[in-house]
PDB file of C-alpha atoms in Angstrom:
ATOM      1  CA  UNK A 607      -2.696   8.723 -19.992  1.00  0.00           C
ATOM      2  CA  UNK A 608      -2.783  12.485 -19.258  1.00  0.00           C
ATOM      3  CA  UNK A 609      -3.111  11.827 -15.514  1.00  0.00           C
ATOM      4  CA  UNK A 610      -0.232   9.345 -15.642  1.00  0.00           C
ATOM      5  CA  UNK A 611       2.075  11.822 -17.427  1.00  0.00           C
ATOM      6  CA  UNK A 612       1.078  14.695 -15.141  1.00  0.00           C
ATOM      7  CA  UNK A 613       1.854  12.681 -12.002  1.00  0.00           C
ATOM      8  CA  UNK A 614       5.231  11.605 -13.380  1.00  0.00           C
ATOM      9  CA  UNK A 615       6.238  15.155 -14.379  1.00  0.00           C
ATOM     10  CA  UNK A 616       5.185  16.598 -11.010  1.00  0.00           C
ATOM     11  CA  UNK A 617       7.154  13.925  -9.172  1.00  0.00           C
ATOM     12  CA  UNK A 618      10.278  14.531 -11.257  1.00  0.00           C
ATOM     13  CA  UNK A 619      10.008  18.258 -10.550  1.00  0.00           C
ATOM     14  CA  UNK A 620       9.426  17.714  -6.834  1.00  0.00           C
ATOM     15  CA  UNK A 621      12.294  15.269  -6.467  1.00  0.00           C
ATOM     16  CA  UNK A 622      14.689  17.504  -8.384  1.00  0.00           C
ATOM     17  CA  UNK A 623      13.932  20.325  -5.954  1.00  0.00           C
ATOM     18  CA  UNK A 624      14.934  18.059  -3.068  1.00  0.00           C
ATOM     19  CA  UNK A 625      17.697  16.107  -4.814  1.00  0.00           C
ATOM     20  CA  UNK A 626      20.249  17.042  -2.116  1.00  0.00           C
ATOM     21  CA  UNK A 627      18.401  14.640   0.210  1.00  0.00           C
ATOM     22  CA  UNK A 628      18.679  10.974  -0.749  1.00  0.00           C
ATOM     23  CA  UNK A 629      15.678   9.030   0.550  1.00  0.00           C
ATOM     24  CA  UNK A 630      15.537   5.323   1.439  1.00  0.00           C
ATOM     25  CA  UNK A 631      19.265   4.832   0.989  1.00  0.00           C
ATOM     26  CA  UNK A 632      19.229   1.125   1.908  1.00  0.00           C
ATOM     27  CA  UNK A 633      15.939   0.246   0.282  1.00  0.00           C
ATOM     28  CA  UNK A 634      17.418  -1.689  -2.672  1.00  0.00           C
ATOM     29  CA  UNK A 635      19.633  -3.805  -0.449  1.00  0.00           C
ATOM     30  CA  UNK A 636      16.682  -5.883   0.744  1.00  0.00           C
ATOM     31  CA  UNK A 637      16.272  -9.298  -0.849  1.00  0.00           C
ATOM     32  CA  UNK A 638      12.430  -9.247  -1.030  1.00  0.00           C
ATOM     33  CA  UNK A 639      10.013  -6.357  -1.386  1.00  0.00           C
ATOM     34  CA  UNK A 640       6.244  -6.427  -1.168  1.00  0.00           C
ATOM     35  CA  UNK A 641       3.896  -3.860  -2.584  1.00  0.00           C
ATOM     36  CA  UNK A 642       0.678  -3.216  -4.446  1.00  0.00           C
ATOM     37  CA  UNK A 643      -0.494  -1.418  -7.578  1.00  0.00           C
ATOM     38  CA  UNK A 644      -3.545   0.329  -8.979  1.00  0.00           C
ATOM     39  CA  UNK A 645      -4.013   1.477 -12.525  1.00  0.00           C
ATOM     40  CA  UNK A 646      -5.982   1.434 -15.742  1.00  0.00           C
ATOM     41  CA  UNK A 647      -5.968  -0.870 -18.732  1.00  0.00           C
ATOM     42  CA  UNK A 648      -7.015  -0.493 -22.356  1.00  0.00           C
ATOM     43  CA  UNK A 649      -7.670  -3.774 -24.179  1.00  0.00           C
ATOM     44  CA  UNK A 650      -8.128  -4.132 -27.922  1.00  0.00           C
ATOM     45  CA  UNK A 651      -8.003  -7.102 -30.295  1.00  0.00           C
ATOM     46  CA  UNK A 652      -5.978  -7.923 -33.386  1.00  0.00           C
ATOM     47  CA  UNK A 653      -8.323  -9.547 -35.920  1.00  0.00           C
ATOM     48  CA  UNK A 654      -7.304 -11.853 -38.782  1.00  0.00           C
ATOM     49  CA  UNK A 655     -10.059 -12.482 -41.342  1.00  0.00           C
ATOM     50  CA  UNK A 656     -10.518 -15.447 -43.676  1.00  0.00           C
ATOM     51  CA  UNK A 657     -11.596 -14.057 -47.059  1.00  0.00           C
ATOM     52  CA  UNK A 658     -14.651 -11.767 -47.127  1.00  0.00           C
ATOM     53  CA  UNK A 659     -13.637  -8.096 -46.634  1.00  0.00           C
ATOM     54  CA  UNK A 660     -17.270  -7.025 -46.039  1.00  0.00           C
ATOM     55  CA  UNK A 661     -17.769  -9.344 -43.077  1.00  0.00           C
ATOM     56  CA  UNK A 662     -15.674  -7.327 -40.671  1.00  0.00           C
ATOM     57  CA  UNK A 663     -16.268  -6.004 -37.179  1.00  0.00           C
ATOM     58  CA  UNK A 664     -15.423  -2.894 -35.191  1.00  0.00           C
ATOM     59  CA  UNK A 665     -14.376  -3.002 -31.551  1.00  0.00           C
ATOM     60  CA  UNK A 666     -15.104  -0.034 -29.278  1.00  0.00           C
ATOM     61  CA  UNK A 667     -13.035  -0.496 -26.127  1.00  0.00           C
ATOM     62  CA  UNK A 668     -13.270   1.357 -22.837  1.00  0.00           C
ATOM     63  CA  UNK A 669     -10.592   1.808 -20.161  1.00  0.00           C
ATOM     64  CA  UNK A 670     -10.744  -0.649 -17.268  1.00  0.00           C
ATOM     65  CA  UNK A 671      -9.359  -0.928 -13.750  1.00  0.00           C
ATOM     66  CA  UNK A 672      -6.277  -2.836 -12.438  1.00  0.00           C
ATOM     67  CA  UNK A 673      -5.524  -3.707  -8.809  1.00  0.00           C
ATOM     68  CA  UNK A 674      -3.034  -6.228  -7.482  1.00  0.00           C
ATOM     69  CA  UNK A 675      -0.041  -7.185  -5.393  1.00  0.00           C
ATOM     70  CA  UNK A 676       3.705  -7.141  -6.082  1.00  0.00           C
ATOM     71  CA  UNK A 677       6.293  -9.651  -4.910  1.00  0.00           C
ATOM     72  CA  UNK A 678       9.782  -8.505  -5.909  1.00  0.00           C
ATOM     73  CA  UNK A 679      12.878 -10.707  -5.523  1.00  0.00           C
ATOM     74  CA  UNK A 680      16.361  -9.193  -5.965  1.00  0.00           C
ATOM     75  CA  UNK A 681      18.536 -11.444  -8.170  1.00  0.00           C
ATOM     76  CA  UNK A 682      21.479  -9.117  -8.812  1.00  0.00           C
ATOM     77  CA  UNK A 683      22.370  -5.468  -8.284  1.00  0.00           C
ATOM     78  CA  UNK A 684      20.240  -4.292 -11.235  1.00  0.00           C
ATOM     79  CA  UNK A 685      18.079  -7.337 -11.898  1.00  0.00           C
ATOM     80  CA  UNK A 686      14.871  -8.304 -10.105  1.00  0.00           C
ATOM     81  CA  UNK A 687      12.242 -11.017 -10.583  1.00  0.00           C
ATOM     82  CA  UNK A 688       8.666  -9.874 -10.076  1.00  0.00           C
ATOM     83  CA  UNK A 689       5.348 -11.636  -9.628  1.00  0.00           C
ATOM     84  CA  UNK A 690       2.323  -9.342  -9.932  1.00  0.00           C
ATOM     85  CA  UNK A 691      -0.999 -11.162  -9.444  1.00  0.00           C
ATOM     86  CA  UNK A 692      -3.902  -8.838 -10.118  1.00  0.00           C
ATOM     87  CA  UNK A 693      -7.566  -8.352 -10.940  1.00  0.00           C
ATOM     88  CA  UNK A 694      -8.299  -6.561 -14.217  1.00  0.00           C
ATOM     89  CA  UNK A 695     -11.736  -5.491 -15.446  1.00  0.00           C
ATOM     90  CA  UNK A 696     -12.829  -3.885 -18.716  1.00  0.00           C
ATOM     91  CA  UNK A 697     -15.698  -3.588 -21.189  1.00  0.00           C
ATOM     92  CA  UNK A 698     -15.853  -3.594 -24.996  1.00  0.00           C
ATOM     93  CA  UNK A 699     -18.541  -3.369 -27.643  1.00  0.00           C
ATOM     94  CA  UNK A 700     -18.350  -5.271 -30.928  1.00  0.00           C
ATOM     95  CA  UNK A 701     -20.203  -4.079 -34.028  1.00  0.00           C
ATOM     96  CA  UNK A 702     -20.507  -6.551 -36.896  1.00  0.00           C
ATOM     97  CA  UNK A 703     -20.568  -5.277 -40.481  1.00  0.00           C
ATOM     98  CA  UNK A 704     -21.951  -8.026 -42.708  1.00  0.00           C
ATOM     99  CA  UNK A 705     -24.033  -5.939 -45.147  1.00  0.00           C
ATOM    100  CA  UNK A 706     -25.561  -8.962 -46.881  1.00  0.00           C
ATOM    101  CA  UNK A 707     -26.605 -11.276 -44.074  1.00  0.00           C
ATOM    102  CA  UNK A 708     -27.613  -8.470 -41.699  1.00  0.00           C
ATOM    103  CA  UNK A 709     -29.521  -6.390 -44.230  1.00  0.00           C
ATOM    104  CA  UNK A 710     -32.836  -7.495 -42.672  1.00  0.00           C
ATOM    105  CA  UNK A 711     -31.422  -7.960 -39.171  1.00  0.00           C
ATOM    106  CA  UNK A 712     -30.379  -5.380 -36.587  1.00  0.00           C
ATOM    107  CA  UNK A 713     -28.600  -7.951 -34.417  1.00  0.00           C
ATOM    108  CA  UNK A 714     -25.112  -6.482 -34.988  1.00  0.00           C
ATOM    109  CA  UNK A 715     -23.989  -5.415 -31.506  1.00  0.00           C
ATOM    110  CA  UNK A 716     -22.360  -7.446 -28.724  1.00  0.00           C
ATOM    111  CA  UNK A 717     -21.128  -6.225 -25.344  1.00  0.00           C
ATOM    112  CA  UNK A 718     -18.162  -7.941 -23.677  1.00  0.00           C
ATOM    113  CA  UNK A 719     -17.606  -7.449 -19.954  1.00  0.00           C
ATOM    114  CA  UNK A 720     -14.372  -9.130 -18.891  1.00  0.00           C
ATOM    115  CA  UNK A 721     -12.889  -9.838 -15.478  1.00  0.00           C
ATOM    116  CA  UNK A 722      -9.360 -11.246 -15.563  1.00  0.00           C
ATOM    117  CA  UNK A 723      -7.154 -12.855 -12.969  1.00  0.00           C
ATOM    118  CA  UNK A 724      -3.820 -11.774 -14.441  1.00  0.00           C
ATOM    119  CA  UNK A 725      -0.591 -13.575 -13.416  1.00  0.00           C
ATOM    120  CA  UNK A 726       2.642 -12.107 -14.870  1.00  0.00           C
ATOM    121  CA  UNK A 727       6.184 -13.244 -14.120  1.00  0.00           C
ATOM    122  CA  UNK A 728       8.585 -10.470 -15.111  1.00  0.00           C
ATOM    123  CA  UNK A 729      12.251  -9.541 -15.132  1.00  0.00           C
ATOM    124  CA  UNK A 730      13.033  -5.963 -14.153  1.00  0.00           C
ATOM    125  CA  UNK A 731      16.320  -4.374 -15.197  1.00  0.00           C
ATOM    126  CA  UNK A 732      17.115  -1.056 -13.519  1.00  0.00           C
ATOM    127  CA  UNK A 733      19.546   1.679 -14.495  1.00  0.00           C
ATOM    128  CA  UNK A 734      21.895   3.210 -11.947  1.00  0.00           C
ATOM    129  CA  UNK A 735      20.119   5.244  -9.300  1.00  0.00           C
ATOM    130  CA  UNK A 736      20.385   9.001  -9.719  1.00  0.00           C
ATOM    131  CA  UNK A 737      19.537  10.833  -6.492  1.00  0.00           C
ATOM    132  CA  UNK A 738      15.928   9.820  -5.803  1.00  0.00           C
ATOM    133  CA  UNK A 739      14.915   8.306  -9.121  1.00  0.00           C
ATOM    134  CA  UNK A 740      15.830   5.180 -11.054  1.00  0.00           C
ATOM    135  CA  UNK A 741      14.410   4.247 -14.511  1.00  0.00           C
ATOM    136  CA  UNK A 742      13.877   0.634 -15.478  1.00  0.00           C
ATOM    137  CA  UNK A 743      12.638  -1.686 -18.189  1.00  0.00           C
ATOM    138  CA  UNK A 744      10.770  -4.940 -17.673  1.00  0.00           C
ATOM    139  CA  UNK A 745       9.487  -7.875 -19.669  1.00  0.00           C
ATOM    140  CA  UNK A 746       8.267 -11.396 -19.313  1.00  0.00           C
ATOM    141  CA  UNK A 747       5.418 -13.839 -19.764  1.00  0.00           C
ATOM    142  CA  UNK A 748       1.986 -13.969 -18.222  1.00  0.00           C
ATOM    143  CA  UNK A 749      -1.250 -15.871 -18.198  1.00  0.00           C
ATOM    144  CA  UNK A 750      -4.774 -14.769 -17.403  1.00  0.00           C
ATOM    145  CA  UNK A 751      -8.092 -16.376 -16.576  1.00  0.00           C
ATOM    146  CA  UNK A 752     -11.187 -14.586 -17.858  1.00  0.00           C
ATOM    147  CA  UNK A 753     -13.947 -15.184 -15.346  1.00  0.00           C
ATOM    148  CA  UNK A 754     -16.519 -13.795 -17.802  1.00  0.00           C
ATOM    149  CA  UNK A 755     -15.383 -15.649 -20.921  1.00  0.00           C
ATOM    150  CA  UNK A 756     -18.535 -17.760 -21.605  1.00  0.00           C
ATOM    151  CA  UNK A 757     -16.263 -20.439 -23.113  1.00  0.00           C
ATOM    152  CA  UNK A 758     -18.397 -23.314 -21.831  1.00  0.00           C
ATOM    153  CA  UNK A 759     -21.714 -21.622 -22.477  1.00  0.00           C
ATOM    154  CA  UNK A 760     -23.719 -23.786 -24.958  1.00  0.00           C
ATOM    155  CA  UNK A 761     -25.356 -20.644 -26.382  1.00  0.00           C
ATOM    156  CA  UNK A 762     -23.517 -18.662 -29.046  1.00  0.00           C
ATOM    157  CA  UNK A 763     -24.119 -15.446 -31.042  1.00  0.00           C
ATOM    158  CA  UNK A 764     -27.354 -16.803 -32.477  1.00  0.00           C
ATOM    159  CA  UNK A 765     -28.628 -16.548 -28.890  1.00  0.00           C
ATOM    160  CA  UNK A 766     -26.862 -13.229 -28.224  1.00  0.00           C
ATOM    161  CA  UNK A 767     -23.777 -14.639 -26.478  1.00  0.00           C
ATOM    162  CA  UNK A 768     -20.267 -13.759 -27.656  1.00  0.00           C
ATOM    163  CA  UNK A 769     -17.717 -16.290 -26.331  1.00  0.00           C
ATOM    164  CA  UNK A 770     -14.011 -15.995 -25.568  1.00  0.00           C
ATOM    165  CA  UNK A 771     -11.569 -18.589 -24.252  1.00  0.00           C
ATOM    166  CA  UNK A 772     -11.006 -18.613 -20.517  1.00  0.00           C
ATOM    167  CA  UNK A 773      -7.218 -18.988 -20.444  1.00  0.00           C
ATOM    168  CA  UNK A 774      -4.759 -16.875 -22.440  1.00  0.00           C
ATOM    169  CA  UNK A 775      -0.956 -16.490 -22.550  1.00  0.00           C
ATOM    170  CA  UNK A 776       0.885 -13.200 -23.229  1.00  0.00           C
ATOM    171  CA  UNK A 777       4.273 -11.593 -23.462  1.00  0.00           C
ATOM    172  CA  UNK A 778       4.748  -8.202 -21.851  1.00  0.00           C
ATOM    173  CA  UNK A 779       7.194  -5.279 -22.304  1.00  0.00           C
ATOM    174  CA  UNK A 780       7.288  -2.069 -20.335  1.00  0.00           C
ATOM    175  CA  UNK A 781       9.190   0.884 -18.892  1.00  0.00           C
ATOM    176  CA  UNK A 782       8.918   2.811 -15.636  1.00  0.00           C
ATOM    177  CA  UNK A 783      10.612   4.985 -13.049  1.00  0.00           C
ATOM    178  CA  UNK A 784      11.213   4.309  -9.355  1.00  0.00           C
ATOM    179  CA  UNK A 785      10.772   7.437  -7.230  1.00  0.00           C
ATOM    180  CA  UNK A 786      12.321   7.187  -3.764  1.00  0.00           C
ATOM    181  CA  UNK A 787      10.123   9.264  -1.485  1.00  0.00           C
ATOM    182  CA  UNK A 788      10.631   9.880   2.214  1.00  0.00           C
ATOM    183  CA  UNK A 789       8.701   6.853   3.494  1.00  0.00           C
ATOM    184  CA  UNK A 790       8.083   4.607   0.463  1.00  0.00           C
ATOM    185  CA  UNK A 791       9.006   3.985  -3.182  1.00  0.00           C
ATOM    186  CA  UNK A 792       6.506   5.037  -5.840  1.00  0.00           C
ATOM    187  CA  UNK A 793       6.751   3.540  -9.366  1.00  0.00           C
ATOM    188  CA  UNK A 794       4.603   4.609 -12.312  1.00  0.00           C
ATOM    189  CA  UNK A 795       4.959   2.339 -15.361  1.00  0.00           C
ATOM    190  CA  UNK A 796       3.493   1.727 -18.793  1.00  0.00           C
ATOM    191  CA  UNK A 797       3.337  -1.760 -20.315  1.00  0.00           C
ATOM    192  CA  UNK A 798       2.312  -3.378 -23.557  1.00  0.00           C
ATOM    193  CA  UNK A 799       0.638  -6.820 -23.391  1.00  0.00           C
ATOM    194  CA  UNK A 800       0.338  -9.125 -26.406  1.00  0.00           C
ATOM    195  CA  UNK A 801      -1.606 -12.385 -26.584  1.00  0.00           C
ATOM    196  CA  UNK A 802       0.144 -15.489 -27.966  1.00  0.00           C
ATOM    197  CA  UNK A 803      -3.012 -17.436 -28.869  1.00  0.00           C
ATOM    198  CA  UNK A 804      -6.416 -17.171 -30.519  1.00  0.00           C
ATOM    199  CA  UNK A 805      -9.031 -16.200 -27.937  1.00  0.00           C
ATOM    200  CA  UNK A 806     -12.201 -16.551 -29.977  1.00  0.00           C
ATOM    201  CA  UNK A 807     -14.652 -19.408 -29.454  1.00  0.00           C
ATOM    202  CA  UNK A 808     -16.308 -19.980 -32.831  1.00  0.00           C
ATOM    203  CA  UNK A 809     -20.075 -20.263 -33.144  1.00  0.00           C
ATOM    204  CA  UNK A 810     -21.581 -23.697 -33.709  1.00  0.00           C
ATOM    205  CA  UNK A 811     -22.543 -22.808 -37.295  1.00  0.00           C
ATOM    206  CA  UNK A 812     -19.397 -22.983 -39.446  1.00  0.00           C
ATOM    207  CA  UNK A 813     -20.417 -20.042 -41.641  1.00  0.00           C
ATOM    208  CA  UNK A 814     -21.813 -18.001 -38.773  1.00  0.00           C
ATOM    209  CA  UNK A 815     -22.514 -14.368 -39.793  1.00  0.00           C
ATOM    210  CA  UNK A 816     -20.800 -13.293 -36.555  1.00  0.00           C
ATOM    211  CA  UNK A 817     -17.649 -15.427 -36.274  1.00  0.00           C
ATOM    212  CA  UNK A 818     -17.501 -17.427 -39.506  1.00  0.00           C
ATOM    213  CA  UNK A 819     -15.094 -15.006 -41.238  1.00  0.00           C
ATOM    214  CA  UNK A 820     -12.733 -14.541 -38.284  1.00  0.00           C
ATOM    215  CA  UNK A 821      -9.566 -16.590 -38.500  1.00  0.00           C
ATOM    216  CA  UNK A 822      -7.976 -15.358 -35.282  1.00  0.00           C
ATOM    217  CA  UNK A 823      -8.725 -12.870 -32.490  1.00  0.00           C
ATOM    218  CA  UNK A 824      -5.826 -11.944 -30.199  1.00  0.00           C
ATOM    219  CA  UNK A 825      -5.803  -9.422 -27.366  1.00  0.00           C
ATOM    220  CA  UNK A 826      -3.537  -6.391 -27.284  1.00  0.00           C
ATOM    221  CA  UNK A 827      -3.421  -4.186 -24.217  1.00  0.00           C
ATOM    222  CA  UNK A 828      -1.781  -1.208 -22.547  1.00  0.00           C
ATOM    223  CA  UNK A 829      -1.444  -1.115 -18.774  1.00  0.00           C
ATOM    224  CA  UNK A 830      -0.734   2.067 -16.820  1.00  0.00           C
ATOM    225  CA  UNK A 831       0.117   1.106 -13.257  1.00  0.00           C
ATOM    226  CA  UNK A 832       0.991   3.117 -10.151  1.00  0.00           C
ATOM    227  CA  UNK A 833       2.978   0.922  -7.757  1.00  0.00           C
ATOM    228  CA  UNK A 834       3.733   1.461  -4.090  1.00  0.00           C
ATOM    229  CA  UNK A 835       6.432  -0.357  -2.054  1.00  0.00           C
TER     230      UNK A 835
END
């Protein structure tokens, strides 16, 4: 986050110093733009429990990496349709806190390494261009395929395997700024991603000490992307 903010501030300062020169004057007149992005993600999960307040779990999440492509279609003067297929990776650790059932058992930690194929379809609405910068908002729907989900694995937490569903749907909301540089357009953005479905695969045992008290587990994420066109 600090790196993202520093880059944005430095770019604003640099562009303001050269605001008398308007770069890429005809860039936005093109019907289709192609580009790519790199960035970081931070996934967490919203947990809904059934009834036992002691049987809770803590999720320690670590930042992951985003890379992908951008296909941008101009619909109107300020409205664009974007498709951003990408590869997202991250890692989390889950600590279970069932004081009763785990009192004689140290098996309370699970590591989750996830690799997502993320496929968002977004609408981008841009403000009026001011010299060499143009802020925008975007939102839309997306789906992802977790290549490391273990959904079809017959083993569950009793064998040390934490399972998530392979396919998930989200809605996304974000803001960003287009910076028109001399040879290309650079666009830092921040985006919130919210799952629309339960992603947890329950253990075979109905009253499992790991998943038995979890009603629903839904992903929440923040994406910080640096885009180049």
